[in-house]
mmCIF file of C-alpha atoms and ligand atoms in Angstrom:
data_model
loop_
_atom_site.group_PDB
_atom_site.id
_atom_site.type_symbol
_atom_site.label_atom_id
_atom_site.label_comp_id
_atom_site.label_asym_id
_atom_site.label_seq_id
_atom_site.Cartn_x
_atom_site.Cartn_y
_atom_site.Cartn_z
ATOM 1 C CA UNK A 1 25.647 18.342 0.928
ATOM 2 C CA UNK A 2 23.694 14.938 0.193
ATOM 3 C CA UNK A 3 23.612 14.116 -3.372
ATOM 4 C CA UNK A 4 20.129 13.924 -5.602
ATOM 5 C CA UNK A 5 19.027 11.104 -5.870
ATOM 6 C CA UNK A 6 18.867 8.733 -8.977
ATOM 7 C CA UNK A 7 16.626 5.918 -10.306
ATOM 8 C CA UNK A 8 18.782 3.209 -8.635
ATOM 9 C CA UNK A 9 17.375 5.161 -5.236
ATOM 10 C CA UNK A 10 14.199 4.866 -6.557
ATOM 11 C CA UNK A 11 14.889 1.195 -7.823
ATOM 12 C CA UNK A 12 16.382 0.010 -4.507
ATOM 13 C CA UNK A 13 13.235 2.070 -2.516
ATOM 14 C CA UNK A 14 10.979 -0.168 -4.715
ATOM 15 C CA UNK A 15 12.682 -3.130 -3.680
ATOM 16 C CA UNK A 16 12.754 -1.849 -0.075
ATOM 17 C CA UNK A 17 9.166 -1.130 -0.064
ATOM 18 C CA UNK A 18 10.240 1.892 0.930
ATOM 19 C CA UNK A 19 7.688 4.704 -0.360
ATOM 20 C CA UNK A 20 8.312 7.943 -2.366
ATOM 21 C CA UNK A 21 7.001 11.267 -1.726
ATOM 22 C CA UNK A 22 6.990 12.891 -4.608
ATOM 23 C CA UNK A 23 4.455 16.374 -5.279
ATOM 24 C CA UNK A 24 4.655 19.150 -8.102
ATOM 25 C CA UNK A 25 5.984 22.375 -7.799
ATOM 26 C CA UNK A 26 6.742 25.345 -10.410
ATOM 27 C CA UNK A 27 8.010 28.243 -8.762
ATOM 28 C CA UNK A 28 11.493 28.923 -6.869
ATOM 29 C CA UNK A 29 9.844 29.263 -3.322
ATOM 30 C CA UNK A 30 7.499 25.907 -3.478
ATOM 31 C CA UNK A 31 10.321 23.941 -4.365
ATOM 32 C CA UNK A 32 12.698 25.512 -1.959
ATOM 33 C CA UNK A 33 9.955 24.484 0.339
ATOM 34 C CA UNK A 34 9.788 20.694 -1.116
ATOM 35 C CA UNK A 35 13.296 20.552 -1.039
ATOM 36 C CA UNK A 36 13.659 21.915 2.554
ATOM 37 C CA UNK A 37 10.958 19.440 3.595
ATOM 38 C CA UNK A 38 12.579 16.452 2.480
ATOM 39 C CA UNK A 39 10.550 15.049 -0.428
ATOM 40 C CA UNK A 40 11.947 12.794 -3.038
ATOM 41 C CA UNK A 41 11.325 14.104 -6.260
ATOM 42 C CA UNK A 42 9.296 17.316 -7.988
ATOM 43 C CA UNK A 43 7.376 17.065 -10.804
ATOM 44 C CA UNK A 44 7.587 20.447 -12.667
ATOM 45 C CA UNK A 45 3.613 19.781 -14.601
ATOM 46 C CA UNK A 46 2.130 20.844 -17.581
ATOM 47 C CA UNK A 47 -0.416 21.660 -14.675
ATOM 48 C CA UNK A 48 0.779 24.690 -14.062
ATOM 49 C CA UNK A 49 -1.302 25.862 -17.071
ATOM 50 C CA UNK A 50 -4.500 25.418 -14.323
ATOM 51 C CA UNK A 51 -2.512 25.784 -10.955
ATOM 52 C CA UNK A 52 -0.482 28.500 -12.485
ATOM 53 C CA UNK A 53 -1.783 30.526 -15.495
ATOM 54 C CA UNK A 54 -5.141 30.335 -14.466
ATOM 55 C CA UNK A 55 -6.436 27.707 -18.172
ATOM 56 C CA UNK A 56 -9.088 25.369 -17.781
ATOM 57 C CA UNK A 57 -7.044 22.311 -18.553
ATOM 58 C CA UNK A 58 -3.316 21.855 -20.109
ATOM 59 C CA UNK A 59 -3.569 22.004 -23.437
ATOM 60 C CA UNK A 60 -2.607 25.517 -24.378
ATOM 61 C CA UNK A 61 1.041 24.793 -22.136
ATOM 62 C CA UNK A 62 4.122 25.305 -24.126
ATOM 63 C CA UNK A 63 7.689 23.996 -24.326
ATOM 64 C CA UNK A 64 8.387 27.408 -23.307
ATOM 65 C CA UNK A 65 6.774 27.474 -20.323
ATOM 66 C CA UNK A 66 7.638 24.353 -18.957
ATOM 67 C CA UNK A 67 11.180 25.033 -19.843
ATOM 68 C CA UNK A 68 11.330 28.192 -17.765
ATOM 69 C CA UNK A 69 9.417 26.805 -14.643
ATOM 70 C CA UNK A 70 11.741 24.120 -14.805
ATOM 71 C CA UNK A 71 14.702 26.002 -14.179
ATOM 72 C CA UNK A 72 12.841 28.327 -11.595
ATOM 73 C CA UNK A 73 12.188 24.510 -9.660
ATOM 74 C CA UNK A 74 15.759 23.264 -10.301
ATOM 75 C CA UNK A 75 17.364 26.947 -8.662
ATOM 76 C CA UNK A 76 14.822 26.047 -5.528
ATOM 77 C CA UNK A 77 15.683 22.752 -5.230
ATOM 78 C CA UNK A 78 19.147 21.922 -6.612
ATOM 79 C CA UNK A 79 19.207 18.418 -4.900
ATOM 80 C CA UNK A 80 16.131 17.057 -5.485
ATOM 81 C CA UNK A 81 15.199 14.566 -8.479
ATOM 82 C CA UNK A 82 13.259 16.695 -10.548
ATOM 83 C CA UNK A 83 10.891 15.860 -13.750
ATOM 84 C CA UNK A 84 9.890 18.288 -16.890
ATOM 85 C CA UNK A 85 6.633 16.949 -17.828
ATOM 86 C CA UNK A 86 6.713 17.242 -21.905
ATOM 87 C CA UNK A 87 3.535 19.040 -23.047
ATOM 88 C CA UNK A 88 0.926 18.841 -25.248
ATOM 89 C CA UNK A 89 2.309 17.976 -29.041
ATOM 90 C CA UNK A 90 5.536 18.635 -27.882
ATOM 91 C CA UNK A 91 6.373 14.395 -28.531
ATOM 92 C CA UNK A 92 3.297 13.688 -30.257
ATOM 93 C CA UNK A 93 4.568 14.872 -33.627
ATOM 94 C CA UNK A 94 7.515 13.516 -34.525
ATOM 95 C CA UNK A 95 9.882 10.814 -32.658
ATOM 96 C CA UNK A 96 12.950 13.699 -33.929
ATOM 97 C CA UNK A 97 10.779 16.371 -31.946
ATOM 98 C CA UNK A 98 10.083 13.943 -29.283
ATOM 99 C CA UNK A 99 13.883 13.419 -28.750
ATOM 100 C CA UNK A 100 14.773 16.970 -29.377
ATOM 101 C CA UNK A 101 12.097 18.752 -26.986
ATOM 102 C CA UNK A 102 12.833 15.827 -24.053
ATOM 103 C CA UNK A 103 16.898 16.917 -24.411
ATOM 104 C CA UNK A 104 15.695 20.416 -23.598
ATOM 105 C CA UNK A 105 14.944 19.682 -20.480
ATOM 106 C CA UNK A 106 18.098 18.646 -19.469
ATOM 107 C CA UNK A 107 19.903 20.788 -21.273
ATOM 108 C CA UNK A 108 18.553 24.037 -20.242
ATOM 109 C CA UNK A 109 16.579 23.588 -17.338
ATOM 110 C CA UNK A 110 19.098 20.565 -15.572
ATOM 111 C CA UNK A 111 16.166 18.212 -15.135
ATOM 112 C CA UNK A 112 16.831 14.844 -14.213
ATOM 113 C CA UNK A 113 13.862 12.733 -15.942
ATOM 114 C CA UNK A 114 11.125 13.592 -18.245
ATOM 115 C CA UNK A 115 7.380 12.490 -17.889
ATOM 116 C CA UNK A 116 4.909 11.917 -21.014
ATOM 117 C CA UNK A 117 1.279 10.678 -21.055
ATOM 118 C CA UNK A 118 0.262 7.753 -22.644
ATOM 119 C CA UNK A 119 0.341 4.210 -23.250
ATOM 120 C CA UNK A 120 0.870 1.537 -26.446
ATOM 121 C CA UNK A 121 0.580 4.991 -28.538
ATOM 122 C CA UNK A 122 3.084 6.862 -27.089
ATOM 123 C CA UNK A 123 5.616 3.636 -27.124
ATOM 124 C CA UNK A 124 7.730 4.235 -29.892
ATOM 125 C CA UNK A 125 8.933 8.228 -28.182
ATOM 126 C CA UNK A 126 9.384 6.458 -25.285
ATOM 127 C CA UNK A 127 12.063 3.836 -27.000
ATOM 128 C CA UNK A 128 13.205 6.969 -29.143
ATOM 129 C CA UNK A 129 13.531 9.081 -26.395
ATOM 130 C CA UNK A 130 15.566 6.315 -24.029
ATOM 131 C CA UNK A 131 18.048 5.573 -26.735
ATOM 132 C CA UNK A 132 19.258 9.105 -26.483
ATOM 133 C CA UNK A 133 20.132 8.444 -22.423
ATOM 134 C CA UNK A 134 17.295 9.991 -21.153
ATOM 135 C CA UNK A 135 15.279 8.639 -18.112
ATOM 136 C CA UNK A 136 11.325 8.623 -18.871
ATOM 137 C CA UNK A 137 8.172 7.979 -16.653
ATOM 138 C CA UNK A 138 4.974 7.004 -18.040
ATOM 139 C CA UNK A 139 2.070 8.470 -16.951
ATOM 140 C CA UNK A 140 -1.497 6.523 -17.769
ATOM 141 C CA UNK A 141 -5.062 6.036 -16.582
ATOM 142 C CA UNK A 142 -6.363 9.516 -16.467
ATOM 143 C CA UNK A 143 -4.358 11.856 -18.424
ATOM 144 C CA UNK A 144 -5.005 15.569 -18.779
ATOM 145 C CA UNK A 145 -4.063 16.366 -22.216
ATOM 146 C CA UNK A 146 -6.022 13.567 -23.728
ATOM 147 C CA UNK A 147 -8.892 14.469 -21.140
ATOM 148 C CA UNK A 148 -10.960 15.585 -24.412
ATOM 149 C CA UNK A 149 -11.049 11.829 -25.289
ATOM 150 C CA UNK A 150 -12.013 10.467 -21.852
ATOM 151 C CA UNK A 151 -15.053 13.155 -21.888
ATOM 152 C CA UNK A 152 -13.564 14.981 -18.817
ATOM 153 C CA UNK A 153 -11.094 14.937 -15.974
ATOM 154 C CA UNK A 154 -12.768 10.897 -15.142
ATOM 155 C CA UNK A 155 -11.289 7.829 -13.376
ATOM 156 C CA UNK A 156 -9.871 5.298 -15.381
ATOM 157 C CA UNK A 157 -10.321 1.643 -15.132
ATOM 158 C CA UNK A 158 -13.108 0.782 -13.504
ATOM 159 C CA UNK A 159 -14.523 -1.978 -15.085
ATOM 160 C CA UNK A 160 -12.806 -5.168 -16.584
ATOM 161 C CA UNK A 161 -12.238 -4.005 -20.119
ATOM 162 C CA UNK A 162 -10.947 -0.877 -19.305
ATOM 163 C CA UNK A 163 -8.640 -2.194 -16.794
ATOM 164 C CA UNK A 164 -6.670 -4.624 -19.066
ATOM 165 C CA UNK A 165 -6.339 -1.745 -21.299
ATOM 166 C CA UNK A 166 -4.843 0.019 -18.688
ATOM 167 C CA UNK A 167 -2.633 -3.463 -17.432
ATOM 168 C CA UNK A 168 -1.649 -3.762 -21.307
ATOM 169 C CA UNK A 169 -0.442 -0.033 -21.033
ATOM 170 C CA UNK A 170 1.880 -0.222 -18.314
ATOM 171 C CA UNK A 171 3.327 -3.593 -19.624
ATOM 172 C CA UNK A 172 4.228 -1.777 -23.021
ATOM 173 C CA UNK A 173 5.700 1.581 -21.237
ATOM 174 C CA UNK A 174 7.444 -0.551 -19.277
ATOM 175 C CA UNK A 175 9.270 -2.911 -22.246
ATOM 176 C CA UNK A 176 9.686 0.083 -24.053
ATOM 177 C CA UNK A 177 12.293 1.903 -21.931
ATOM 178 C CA UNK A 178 10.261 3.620 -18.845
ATOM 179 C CA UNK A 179 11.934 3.803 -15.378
ATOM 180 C CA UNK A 180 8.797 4.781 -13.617
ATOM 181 C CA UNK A 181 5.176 4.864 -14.139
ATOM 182 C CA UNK A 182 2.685 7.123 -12.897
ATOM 183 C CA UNK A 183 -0.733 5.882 -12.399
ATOM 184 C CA UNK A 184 -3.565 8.582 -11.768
ATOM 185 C CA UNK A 185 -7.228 8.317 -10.822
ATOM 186 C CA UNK A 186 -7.123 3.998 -11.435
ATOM 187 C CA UNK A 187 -8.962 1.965 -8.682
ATOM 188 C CA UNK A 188 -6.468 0.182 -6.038
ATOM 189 C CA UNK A 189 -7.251 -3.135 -6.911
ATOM 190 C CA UNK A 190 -5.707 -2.257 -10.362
ATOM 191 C CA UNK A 191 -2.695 -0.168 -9.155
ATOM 192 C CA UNK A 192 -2.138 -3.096 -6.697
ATOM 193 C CA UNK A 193 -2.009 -5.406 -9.688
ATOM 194 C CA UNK A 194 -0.054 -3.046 -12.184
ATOM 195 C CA UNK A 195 2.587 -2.527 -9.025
ATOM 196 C CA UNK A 196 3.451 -6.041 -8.438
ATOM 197 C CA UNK A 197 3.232 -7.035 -12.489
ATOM 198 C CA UNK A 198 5.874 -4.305 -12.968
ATOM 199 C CA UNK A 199 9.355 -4.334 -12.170
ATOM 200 C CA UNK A 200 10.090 -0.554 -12.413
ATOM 201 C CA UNK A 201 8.417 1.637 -9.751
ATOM 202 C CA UNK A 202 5.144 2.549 -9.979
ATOM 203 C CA UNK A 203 3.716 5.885 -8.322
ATOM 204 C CA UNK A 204 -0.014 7.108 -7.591
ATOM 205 C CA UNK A 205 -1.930 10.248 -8.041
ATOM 206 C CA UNK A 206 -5.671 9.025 -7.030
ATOM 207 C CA UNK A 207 -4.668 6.082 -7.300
ATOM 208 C CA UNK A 208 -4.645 4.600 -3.654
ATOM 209 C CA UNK A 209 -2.058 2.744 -1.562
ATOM 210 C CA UNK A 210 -0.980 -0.133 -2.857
ATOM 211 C CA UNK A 211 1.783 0.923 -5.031
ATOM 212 C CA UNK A 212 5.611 2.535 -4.667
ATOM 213 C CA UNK A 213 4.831 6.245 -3.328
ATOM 214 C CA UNK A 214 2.756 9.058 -4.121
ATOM 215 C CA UNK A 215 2.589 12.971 -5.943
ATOM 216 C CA UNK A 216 -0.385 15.380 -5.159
ATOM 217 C CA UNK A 217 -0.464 18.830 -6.765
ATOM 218 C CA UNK A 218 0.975 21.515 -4.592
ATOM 219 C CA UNK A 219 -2.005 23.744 -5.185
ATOM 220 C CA UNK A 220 -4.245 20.837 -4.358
ATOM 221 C CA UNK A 221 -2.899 19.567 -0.901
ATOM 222 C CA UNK A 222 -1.896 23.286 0.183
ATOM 223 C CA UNK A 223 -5.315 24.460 -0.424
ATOM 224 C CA UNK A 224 -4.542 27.191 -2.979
ATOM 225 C CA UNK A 225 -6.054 25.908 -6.029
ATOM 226 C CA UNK A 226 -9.814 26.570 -5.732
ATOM 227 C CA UNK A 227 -11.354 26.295 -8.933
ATOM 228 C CA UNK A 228 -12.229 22.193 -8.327
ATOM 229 C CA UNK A 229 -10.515 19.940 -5.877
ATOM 230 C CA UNK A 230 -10.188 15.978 -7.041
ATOM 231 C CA UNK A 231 -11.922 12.994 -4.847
ATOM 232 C CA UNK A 232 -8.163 11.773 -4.372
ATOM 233 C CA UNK A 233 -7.321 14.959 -2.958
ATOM 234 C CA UNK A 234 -6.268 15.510 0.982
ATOM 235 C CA UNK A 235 -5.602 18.925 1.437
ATOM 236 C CA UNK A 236 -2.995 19.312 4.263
ATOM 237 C CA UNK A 237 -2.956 23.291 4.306
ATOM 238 C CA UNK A 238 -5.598 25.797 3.233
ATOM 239 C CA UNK A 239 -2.717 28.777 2.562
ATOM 240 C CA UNK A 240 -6.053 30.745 0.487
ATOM 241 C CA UNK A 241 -7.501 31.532 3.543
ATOM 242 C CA UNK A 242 -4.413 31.941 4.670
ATOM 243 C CA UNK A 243 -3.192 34.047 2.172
ATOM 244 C CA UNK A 244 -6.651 36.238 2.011
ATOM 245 C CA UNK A 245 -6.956 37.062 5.700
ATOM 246 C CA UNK A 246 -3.405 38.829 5.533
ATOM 247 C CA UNK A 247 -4.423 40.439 2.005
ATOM 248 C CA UNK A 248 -7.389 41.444 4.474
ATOM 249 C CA UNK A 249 -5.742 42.431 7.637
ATOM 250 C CA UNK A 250 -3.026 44.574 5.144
ATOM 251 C CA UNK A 251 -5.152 46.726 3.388
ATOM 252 C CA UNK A 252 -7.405 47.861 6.579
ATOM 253 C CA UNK A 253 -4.162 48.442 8.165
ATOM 254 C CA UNK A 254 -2.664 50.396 4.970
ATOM 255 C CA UNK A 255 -6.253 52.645 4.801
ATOM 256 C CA UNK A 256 -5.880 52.963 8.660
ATOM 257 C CA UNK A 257 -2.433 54.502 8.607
ATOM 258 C CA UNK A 258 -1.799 51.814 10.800
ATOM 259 C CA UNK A 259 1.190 50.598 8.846
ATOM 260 C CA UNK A 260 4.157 51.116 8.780
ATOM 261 C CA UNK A 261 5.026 51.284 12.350
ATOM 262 C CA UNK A 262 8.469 52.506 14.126
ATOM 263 C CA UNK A 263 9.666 49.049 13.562
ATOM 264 C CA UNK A 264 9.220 48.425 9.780
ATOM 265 C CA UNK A 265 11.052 52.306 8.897
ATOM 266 C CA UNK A 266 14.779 53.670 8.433
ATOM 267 C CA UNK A 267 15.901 56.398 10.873
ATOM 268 C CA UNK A 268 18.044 58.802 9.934
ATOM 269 C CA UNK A 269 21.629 58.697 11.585
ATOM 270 C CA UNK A 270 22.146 62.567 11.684
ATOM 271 C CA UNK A 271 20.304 65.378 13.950
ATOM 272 C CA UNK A 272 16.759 66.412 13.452
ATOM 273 C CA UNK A 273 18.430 70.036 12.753
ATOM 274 C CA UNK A 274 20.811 69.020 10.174
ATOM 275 C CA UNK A 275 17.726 67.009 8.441
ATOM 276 C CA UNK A 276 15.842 70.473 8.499
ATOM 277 C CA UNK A 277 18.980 72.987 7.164
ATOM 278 C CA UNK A 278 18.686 70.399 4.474
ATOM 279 C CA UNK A 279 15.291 70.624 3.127
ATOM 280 C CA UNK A 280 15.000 74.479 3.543
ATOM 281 C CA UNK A 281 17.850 74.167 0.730
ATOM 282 C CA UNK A 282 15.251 73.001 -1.442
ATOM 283 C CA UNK A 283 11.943 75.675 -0.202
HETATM 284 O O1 KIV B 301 0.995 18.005 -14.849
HETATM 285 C C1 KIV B 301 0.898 17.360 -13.813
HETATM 286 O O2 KIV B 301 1.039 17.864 -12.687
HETATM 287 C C2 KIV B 301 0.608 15.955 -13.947
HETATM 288 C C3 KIV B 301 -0.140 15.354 -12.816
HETATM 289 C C4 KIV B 301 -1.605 15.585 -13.040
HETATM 290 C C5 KIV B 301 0.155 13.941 -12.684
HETATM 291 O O3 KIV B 301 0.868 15.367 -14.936
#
């Protein structure tokens, strides 16, 4: 059995210029898939509140739910490198609730990292939250749960002033404790920059090439998230069309009496006459 890996794989892959495949997943199946595949790590996202439950953005995702989908991932993939992504005021309150809700998720759902948006703002949970031995990755640039603040789902650093915001960002995540930093809808030139300024990996979601690996949505690159798909997106399946023409194909069948056929029943393993003394027991 080959062992999960760590952060020193991660480290040493960095170092390597080796890249990291790394794409969400929230259900037993997908990351029994993942795993099976041979990615690197799952992220188990607060996105499941869109990809998932069907909400228009994240905000309304609990500790709760993440917890749960969490250990769903972790029984599908036991040795993969997984991350609970904290949600929405789960660290933002407190640095004690920070700390508390982070332990969660390796206490009852055996992740192996958290993830939390944010930058300068979010430093002091981050230092908090690695003092109690957990492993954290930032996540900056365009973040979902402070989309409301960006005015939308919109790429991030795309002019000067923005962009050193962003530089400053990753700088502070990375003094204060990170061992990774996720980067999402940034130009290249910038990730480029942020990836060779840093020393701890840094990974891209939109946020082009020149950096340590990327993540993509499951529901985005398998084609079965439909309500919008992102620019960055490559979709390397479409399993809606997929999964509609055999809805399709099932029901006519079903209304046809076409199914089941001799193949998909049980036969009984005693004569046709001892089947029929039986059931005149019950006329
Ligand atoms: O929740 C998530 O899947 C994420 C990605 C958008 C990076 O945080």
């Amino acid at each position: 059995m080959t062992a999960r890996k760590t952060i020193l794989d991660f480290r040493r892959m960095k170092k390597m210029k080796e890249k990291v495949s790394w794409v969400t997943a929230y259900d037993f199946p997908m990351a029994s898939f993942a795993e099976q595949a041979g990615i690197d790590m799952i992220l188990v996202g607060d996105s499941l509140g869109m990809v998932v439950k069907g909400y228009s953005g994240t905000i309304p995702v609990t500790m709760e739910d993440c917890l749960s989908h969490c250990q769903d991932v972790r029984r599908g993939a036991p040795k993969t490198f997984c991350i609970g992504d904290m949600p929405f005021m789960s660290y933002q309150v407190s640095f004690q609730e920070a700390v508390a809700n982070a332990g969660r998720f390796l206490k009852e759902a055996d992740m192996d990292a958290i993830k939390l948006e944010g930058g300068r703002r979010v430093c002091e949970q981050i230092r908090a939250i690695t003092d109690a031995g957990i492993v954290v990755f930032g996540h900056i640039g365009l973040t979902p749960q402070s989309s409301g603040q960006m005015g939308g789902f919109k790429a991030q650093g795309l002019h000067v002033e923005s962009a050193r915001e962003l530089i400053k960002d990753a700088i502070a995540v990375e003094e204060a404790g990170c061992e990774a930093l996720l980067v999402e809808a940034i130009p290249p030139r910038v990730t480029e920059f942020i990836t060779d300024k840093l020393d701890i990996p840094v990974y891209s979601i939109g946020a082009g090439l020149p950096c340590d690996g990327q993540l993509l949505i499951c529901g985005d690159m398998l084609g079965m998230f439909e309500s919008f798909t992102p620019k960055f997106v490559k979709k390397y399946a479409n399993l809606a069309n997929i999964v509609i023409e055999a809805f399709t194909e099932y029901i006519q069948e079903v209304k046809a009496g076409e199914f089941p056929t001799e193949e998909h029943v049980y036969n009984i393993k005693e004569s046709e006459e001892a089947f029929q003394s039986l059931f005149r027991e019950f006329e």
